[in-house]
Short mmCIF file of C-alpha atoms and ligand atoms in Angstrom, two decimals:
data_model
loop_
_atom_site.label_atom_id
_atom_site.label_comp_id
_atom_site.label_asym_id
_atom_site.label_seq_id
_atom_site.Cartn_x
_atom_site.Cartn_y
_atom_site.Cartn_z
CA UNK A 1 29.46 -17.70 3.84
CA UNK A 2 32.73 -15.80 4.88
CA UNK A 3 32.52 -12.09 3.62
CA UNK A 4 35.34 -9.54 3.55
CA UNK A 5 34.17 -5.91 3.26
CA UNK A 6 35.99 -3.10 1.50
CA UNK A 7 35.26 0.11 3.28
CA UNK A 8 33.62 0.21 6.79
CA UNK A 9 31.88 3.54 6.74
CA UNK A 10 27.90 3.91 6.89
CA UNK A 11 27.13 1.26 4.18
CA UNK A 12 30.01 -1.27 5.40
CA UNK A 13 28.50 -1.28 8.84
CA UNK A 14 25.08 -1.68 7.42
CA UNK A 15 26.21 -4.63 5.04
CA UNK A 16 27.77 -6.31 8.38
CA UNK A 17 24.43 -5.91 10.21
CA UNK A 18 22.28 -7.48 7.36
CA UNK A 19 24.89 -10.19 6.45
CA UNK A 20 25.20 -11.23 10.06
CA UNK A 21 21.31 -11.44 10.49
CA UNK A 22 21.24 -13.73 7.37
CA UNK A 23 23.76 -16.10 8.95
CA UNK A 24 27.04 -15.04 7.30
CA UNK A 25 30.32 -14.38 8.92
CA UNK A 26 31.85 -11.02 8.27
CA UNK A 27 35.65 -11.53 8.70
CA UNK A 28 36.66 -7.93 8.84
CA UNK A 29 36.86 -4.80 6.75
CA UNK A 30 39.80 -3.35 4.49
CA UNK A 31 40.07 0.40 5.30
CA UNK A 32 42.19 3.03 3.51
CA UNK A 33 45.12 2.37 5.96
CA UNK A 34 44.89 -1.52 5.98
CA UNK A 35 48.49 -2.85 5.18
CA UNK A 36 48.86 -4.89 2.02
CA UNK A 37 49.63 -8.27 3.75
CA UNK A 38 46.63 -7.85 6.01
CA UNK A 39 44.39 -7.08 2.98
CA UNK A 40 45.53 -9.91 1.03
CA UNK A 41 44.95 -12.32 4.15
CA UNK A 42 41.42 -10.89 4.58
CA UNK A 43 40.61 -11.37 0.85
CA UNK A 44 42.13 -14.85 0.71
CA UNK A 45 40.09 -16.21 3.58
CA UNK A 46 36.65 -14.70 2.16
CA UNK A 47 34.38 -16.47 -0.19
CA UNK A 48 33.27 -13.17 -1.45
CA UNK A 49 34.06 -9.41 -1.23
CA UNK A 50 31.59 -6.52 -0.92
CA UNK A 51 32.94 -3.05 -1.54
CA UNK A 52 31.32 0.18 -0.22
CA UNK A 53 34.19 2.46 -0.09
CA UNK A 54 35.31 5.31 -2.45
CA UNK A 55 35.59 5.46 -6.31
CA UNK A 56 39.45 6.05 -6.16
CA UNK A 57 39.73 2.48 -4.47
CA UNK A 58 37.73 0.51 -6.98
CA UNK A 59 40.40 -0.15 -9.78
CA UNK A 60 42.67 -1.59 -6.97
CA UNK A 61 39.92 -3.64 -5.47
CA UNK A 62 38.93 -5.20 -8.84
CA UNK A 63 42.58 -6.14 -9.31
CA UNK A 64 42.98 -7.71 -5.99
CA UNK A 65 39.76 -9.63 -6.58
CA UNK A 66 41.00 -10.86 -10.02
CA UNK A 67 44.41 -11.92 -8.61
CA UNK A 68 42.85 -13.83 -5.88
CA UNK A 69 39.81 -15.13 -7.88
CA UNK A 70 37.34 -13.93 -5.44
CA UNK A 71 33.91 -12.73 -6.60
CA UNK A 72 33.33 -8.92 -5.84
CA UNK A 73 30.12 -7.15 -5.48
CA UNK A 74 30.60 -3.36 -5.89
CA UNK A 75 28.32 -0.93 -4.39
CA UNK A 76 30.73 2.09 -4.53
CA UNK A 77 29.59 4.84 -6.98
CA UNK A 78 31.40 7.73 -8.95
CA UNK A 79 33.72 5.37 -11.05
CA UNK A 80 31.40 5.29 -14.24
CA UNK A 81 34.17 6.78 -16.42
CA UNK A 82 36.29 3.60 -15.86
CA UNK A 83 33.57 1.16 -15.98
CA UNK A 84 34.05 -0.23 -19.32
CA UNK A 85 37.73 -0.61 -19.08
CA UNK A 86 37.35 -2.48 -15.85
CA UNK A 87 34.47 -4.57 -17.26
CA UNK A 88 36.89 -5.67 -19.91
CA UNK A 89 39.56 -6.50 -17.45
CA UNK A 90 37.03 -8.67 -15.40
CA UNK A 91 35.65 -10.60 -18.62
CA UNK A 92 39.31 -11.23 -19.88
CA UNK A 93 40.52 -12.67 -16.47
CA UNK A 94 37.11 -14.75 -16.13
CA UNK A 95 36.40 -12.99 -12.83
CA UNK A 96 32.98 -12.36 -11.08
CA UNK A 97 31.95 -8.77 -10.45
CA UNK A 98 28.49 -7.50 -9.78
CA UNK A 99 28.06 -3.58 -9.77
CA UNK A 100 25.01 -1.65 -8.93
CA UNK A 101 24.84 2.07 -8.16
CA UNK A 102 21.81 1.30 -6.10
CA UNK A 103 21.27 -2.13 -4.54
CA UNK A 104 17.75 -1.46 -3.31
CA UNK A 105 15.48 -3.97 -5.12
CA UNK A 106 12.65 -1.49 -4.80
CA UNK A 107 14.69 1.28 -6.68
CA UNK A 108 15.37 -1.13 -9.68
CA UNK A 109 11.60 -1.58 -9.85
CA UNK A 110 11.05 2.02 -9.67
CA UNK A 111 13.57 2.85 -12.30
CA UNK A 112 11.95 0.12 -14.61
CA UNK A 113 8.36 1.53 -14.25
CA UNK A 114 9.48 5.19 -14.20
CA UNK A 115 11.24 4.73 -17.56
CA UNK A 116 8.29 2.88 -19.07
CA UNK A 117 5.78 5.64 -17.90
CA UNK A 118 8.15 8.61 -18.99
CA UNK A 119 9.04 7.18 -22.34
CA UNK A 120 5.39 6.53 -23.14
CA UNK A 121 4.01 10.06 -22.02
CA UNK A 122 7.00 11.76 -23.78
CA UNK A 123 5.80 10.51 -27.16
CA UNK A 124 2.69 12.71 -26.76
CA UNK A 125 2.72 16.45 -27.41
CA UNK A 126 3.63 18.97 -24.70
CA UNK A 127 5.22 16.63 -21.99
CA UNK A 128 8.19 17.52 -20.21
CA UNK A 129 10.43 15.59 -17.73
CA UNK A 130 12.88 16.24 -14.98
CA UNK A 131 14.68 14.23 -12.39
CA UNK A 132 15.56 15.23 -8.74
CA UNK A 133 18.03 13.44 -6.22
CA UNK A 134 18.43 14.41 -2.66
CA UNK A 135 21.17 12.88 -0.50
CA UNK A 136 23.05 13.57 2.83
CA UNK A 137 25.95 16.05 2.76
CA UNK A 138 28.54 13.44 3.12
CA UNK A 139 28.03 11.89 -0.20
CA UNK A 140 31.04 12.12 -2.24
CA UNK A 141 29.71 12.17 -5.86
CA UNK A 142 27.02 14.05 -7.74
CA UNK A 143 24.51 13.38 -9.34
CA UNK A 144 24.01 10.03 -7.60
CA UNK A 145 24.74 6.93 -9.72
CA UNK A 146 21.09 6.05 -9.39
CA UNK A 147 19.81 9.23 -10.89
CA UNK A 148 22.33 8.77 -13.65
CA UNK A 149 21.02 5.24 -14.34
CA UNK A 150 17.51 6.67 -14.48
CA UNK A 151 18.46 9.43 -16.75
CA UNK A 152 20.43 7.30 -19.13
CA UNK A 153 17.94 4.50 -19.30
CA UNK A 154 15.22 7.13 -20.13
CA UNK A 155 17.43 8.82 -22.84
CA UNK A 156 17.97 5.32 -24.44
CA UNK A 157 14.18 4.81 -24.65
CA UNK A 158 13.12 8.35 -26.01
CA UNK A 159 11.88 8.37 -29.80
CA UNK A 160 12.78 12.10 -29.60
CA UNK A 161 16.49 12.44 -28.40
CA UNK A 162 16.96 14.43 -25.01
CA UNK A 163 19.86 14.38 -22.93
CA UNK A 164 20.12 15.31 -19.11
CA UNK A 165 22.06 18.28 -17.96
CA UNK A 166 22.79 19.18 -14.31
CA UNK A 167 21.40 22.85 -14.54
CA UNK A 168 20.02 25.16 -17.17
CA UNK A 169 22.42 27.23 -19.28
CA UNK A 170 23.52 30.45 -17.49
CA UNK A 171 21.13 33.30 -18.87
CA UNK A 172 19.56 31.13 -21.33
CA UNK A 173 16.49 28.85 -21.86
CA UNK A 174 16.59 25.32 -21.48
CA UNK A 175 16.72 23.79 -24.93
CA UNK A 176 13.90 21.39 -25.69
CA UNK A 177 16.46 18.64 -26.42
CA UNK A 178 17.58 18.79 -22.75
CA UNK A 179 16.09 17.88 -19.41
CA UNK A 180 17.28 18.75 -15.84
CA UNK A 181 18.72 16.19 -13.51
CA UNK A 182 18.92 18.13 -10.28
CA UNK A 183 21.01 17.42 -7.24
CA UNK A 184 20.25 18.50 -3.57
CA UNK A 185 22.59 17.81 -0.62
CA UNK A 186 20.74 18.13 2.57
CA UNK A 187 21.24 16.94 6.15
CA UNK A 188 21.27 13.01 6.55
CA UNK A 189 18.95 12.14 3.89
CA UNK A 190 19.46 8.38 2.98
CA UNK A 191 18.51 8.91 -0.66
CA UNK A 192 15.47 10.27 -2.47
CA UNK A 193 14.95 10.03 -6.26
CA UNK A 194 12.08 11.63 -7.90
CA UNK A 195 10.78 11.63 -11.54
CA UNK A 196 8.66 14.73 -12.40
CA UNK A 197 6.48 14.68 -15.52
CA UNK A 198 4.56 17.79 -16.75
CA UNK A 199 1.80 17.46 -19.49
CA UNK A 200 -0.50 19.88 -20.92
CA UNK A 201 -3.33 18.77 -18.47
CA UNK A 202 -1.60 16.52 -15.77
CA UNK A 203 1.39 16.54 -13.35
CA UNK A 204 2.97 13.27 -12.25
CA UNK A 205 5.42 12.61 -9.54
CA UNK A 206 7.18 9.34 -8.81
CA UNK A 207 9.16 9.16 -5.71
CA UNK A 208 11.31 6.56 -4.12
CA UNK A 209 12.68 7.33 -0.72
CA UNK A 210 14.92 5.01 1.29
CA UNK A 211 13.80 4.69 4.87
CA UNK A 212 17.42 3.59 6.01
CA UNK A 213 20.64 2.10 4.45
CA UNK A 214 19.61 -1.37 5.18
CA UNK A 215 17.51 -1.87 1.88
CA UNK A 216 20.83 -1.05 -0.08
CA UNK A 217 22.69 -3.62 2.20
CA UNK A 218 20.02 -6.32 1.76
CA UNK A 219 20.41 -6.22 -2.09
CA UNK A 220 24.12 -6.26 -2.01
CA UNK A 221 24.05 -9.43 0.50
CA UNK A 222 21.44 -11.16 -1.62
CA UNK A 223 23.71 -10.53 -4.76
CA UNK A 224 26.91 -11.76 -2.88
CA UNK A 225 25.04 -14.94 -2.06
CA UNK A 226 24.32 -15.43 -5.82
CA UNK A 227 27.62 -14.35 -7.36
CA UNK A 228 30.16 -16.89 -6.48
CA UNK A 229 28.60 -19.40 -9.22
CA UNK A 230 28.67 -16.82 -11.83
CA UNK A 231 31.53 -15.41 -13.74
CA UNK A 232 31.20 -12.16 -15.78
CA UNK A 233 30.69 -8.53 -15.20
CA UNK A 234 26.99 -8.05 -14.10
CA UNK A 235 24.73 -5.26 -13.33
CA UNK A 236 21.90 -5.76 -10.95
CA UNK A 237 19.35 -5.00 -13.69
CA UNK A 238 20.58 -8.06 -15.63
CA UNK A 239 20.56 -10.46 -12.68
CA UNK A 240 17.78 -9.25 -10.24
CA UNK A 241 15.16 -11.89 -11.36
CA UNK A 242 17.80 -14.66 -10.93
CA UNK A 243 19.07 -13.27 -7.58
CA UNK A 244 15.58 -13.23 -6.20
CA UNK A 245 14.83 -16.78 -7.39
CA UNK A 246 18.05 -18.07 -5.81
N1 NAP B 301 25.11 0.93 -4.49
C1 NAP B 301 24.31 1.35 -3.36
O1 NAP B 301 23.32 0.91 -3.21
C2 NAP B 301 24.78 2.34 -2.52
C3 NAP B 301 24.11 2.88 -1.40
C4 NAP B 301 24.77 4.02 -0.53
C5 NAP B 301 25.91 4.53 -0.85
N2 NAP B 301 26.59 3.94 -1.84
C6 NAP B 301 27.92 4.23 -2.23
O2 NAP B 301 28.90 3.52 -1.39
C7 NAP B 301 30.14 4.19 -1.16
C8 NAP B 301 30.33 4.31 0.40
O3 NAP B 301 29.26 5.00 0.91
P1 NAP B 301 29.20 5.19 2.52
O4 NAP B 301 27.98 6.12 2.81
O5 NAP B 301 29.40 3.93 3.30
O6 NAP B 301 30.57 6.23 2.80
P2 NAP B 301 31.45 6.50 3.99
O7 NAP B 301 30.60 6.28 5.23
O8 NAP B 301 32.09 7.63 3.76
O9 NAP B 301 32.55 5.16 4.01
C9 NAP B 301 33.40 5.05 3.11
C10 NAP B 301 34.30 4.02 3.65
O10 NAP B 301 35.29 3.71 2.71
C11 NAP B 301 36.63 3.71 3.21
N3 NAP B 301 37.56 3.98 2.23
C12 NAP B 301 37.80 5.22 1.52
N4 NAP B 301 38.85 5.05 0.63
C13 NAP B 301 39.34 3.70 0.68
C14 NAP B 301 40.31 2.90 0.11
N5 NAP B 301 41.17 3.46 -0.66
N6 NAP B 301 40.43 1.58 0.59
C15 NAP B 301 39.61 1.18 1.54
N7 NAP B 301 38.54 1.77 2.05
C16 NAP B 301 38.53 3.11 1.69
C17 NAP B 301 36.47 4.81 4.26
O11 NAP B 301 37.66 4.68 5.12
P3 NAP B 301 38.26 5.55 6.09
O12 NAP B 301 37.32 5.48 7.20
O13 NAP B 301 39.58 5.15 6.45
O14 NAP B 301 38.24 6.89 5.37
C18 NAP B 301 35.28 4.47 4.86
O15 NAP B 301 35.30 3.52 5.78
C19 NAP B 301 29.77 5.53 -1.75
O16 NAP B 301 30.45 5.63 -2.96
C20 NAP B 301 28.34 5.82 -1.99
O17 NAP B 301 27.98 6.49 -2.96
C21 NAP B 301 26.12 2.89 -2.79
#
């Protein structure tokens, strides 16, 4: 399969490595300074596009994919506020876009079981929850898309509503209806997400730690293999089982 990358940083290079190992051809990468005619040529030659670039580039990339009718896998994070608008644009145009803030298959399973466990325990008296994410200093957005996904899915499952906040209020106690989603930026850490549960008699920590970027790249490439036959605006959560069976 011919693939064009959008962005050729740490993740773009990992995708190239994994895609090549799976027998695909990476035609090239669109960078910030790639001229429009070259962009168009790279997109037209590709069967599928994979974007790991910057949030500011995502609306233009979606438009280009729709104009050229190319399926687009988006791994770039930090554009959640535009997600609904872009999803409508894709659905109206009959395009194919799949977005995941974290393409690690293990992380999707981690989120699933973490939410199930936390929502069950938080129904009991005296349980509290927090989420922590750690990433390298070069990460452009905070908190991570994955931590937001975990927090928002947990919020949706709780019988007693609680919303996440990035820090306790200054000089005040943390209200009972809030929980902390804390962010650490440290060295070259690939990505750690941790769910902390504190009960009257027990303490539980669930941690996912990426050992390299290749797990994200692998999930994105598997999705790129599945996407061309499927129109719509998809999340990895919606299609993971189908992707793994394809
Ligand atoms: N979904 C996941 O599983 C997952 C996993 C890891 C990371 N991410 C996300 O993926 C994105 C990229 O991460 P990274 O670590 O690869 O970042 P990175 O190393 O900083 O690379 C970003 C790349 O995007 C390019 N870029 C920036 N603006 C662009 C534009 N307007 N058009 C085209 N290319 C542009 C940069 O080009 P220049 O070199 O010209 O600046 C660079 O090549 C981030 O949003 C990150 O949060 C997602």
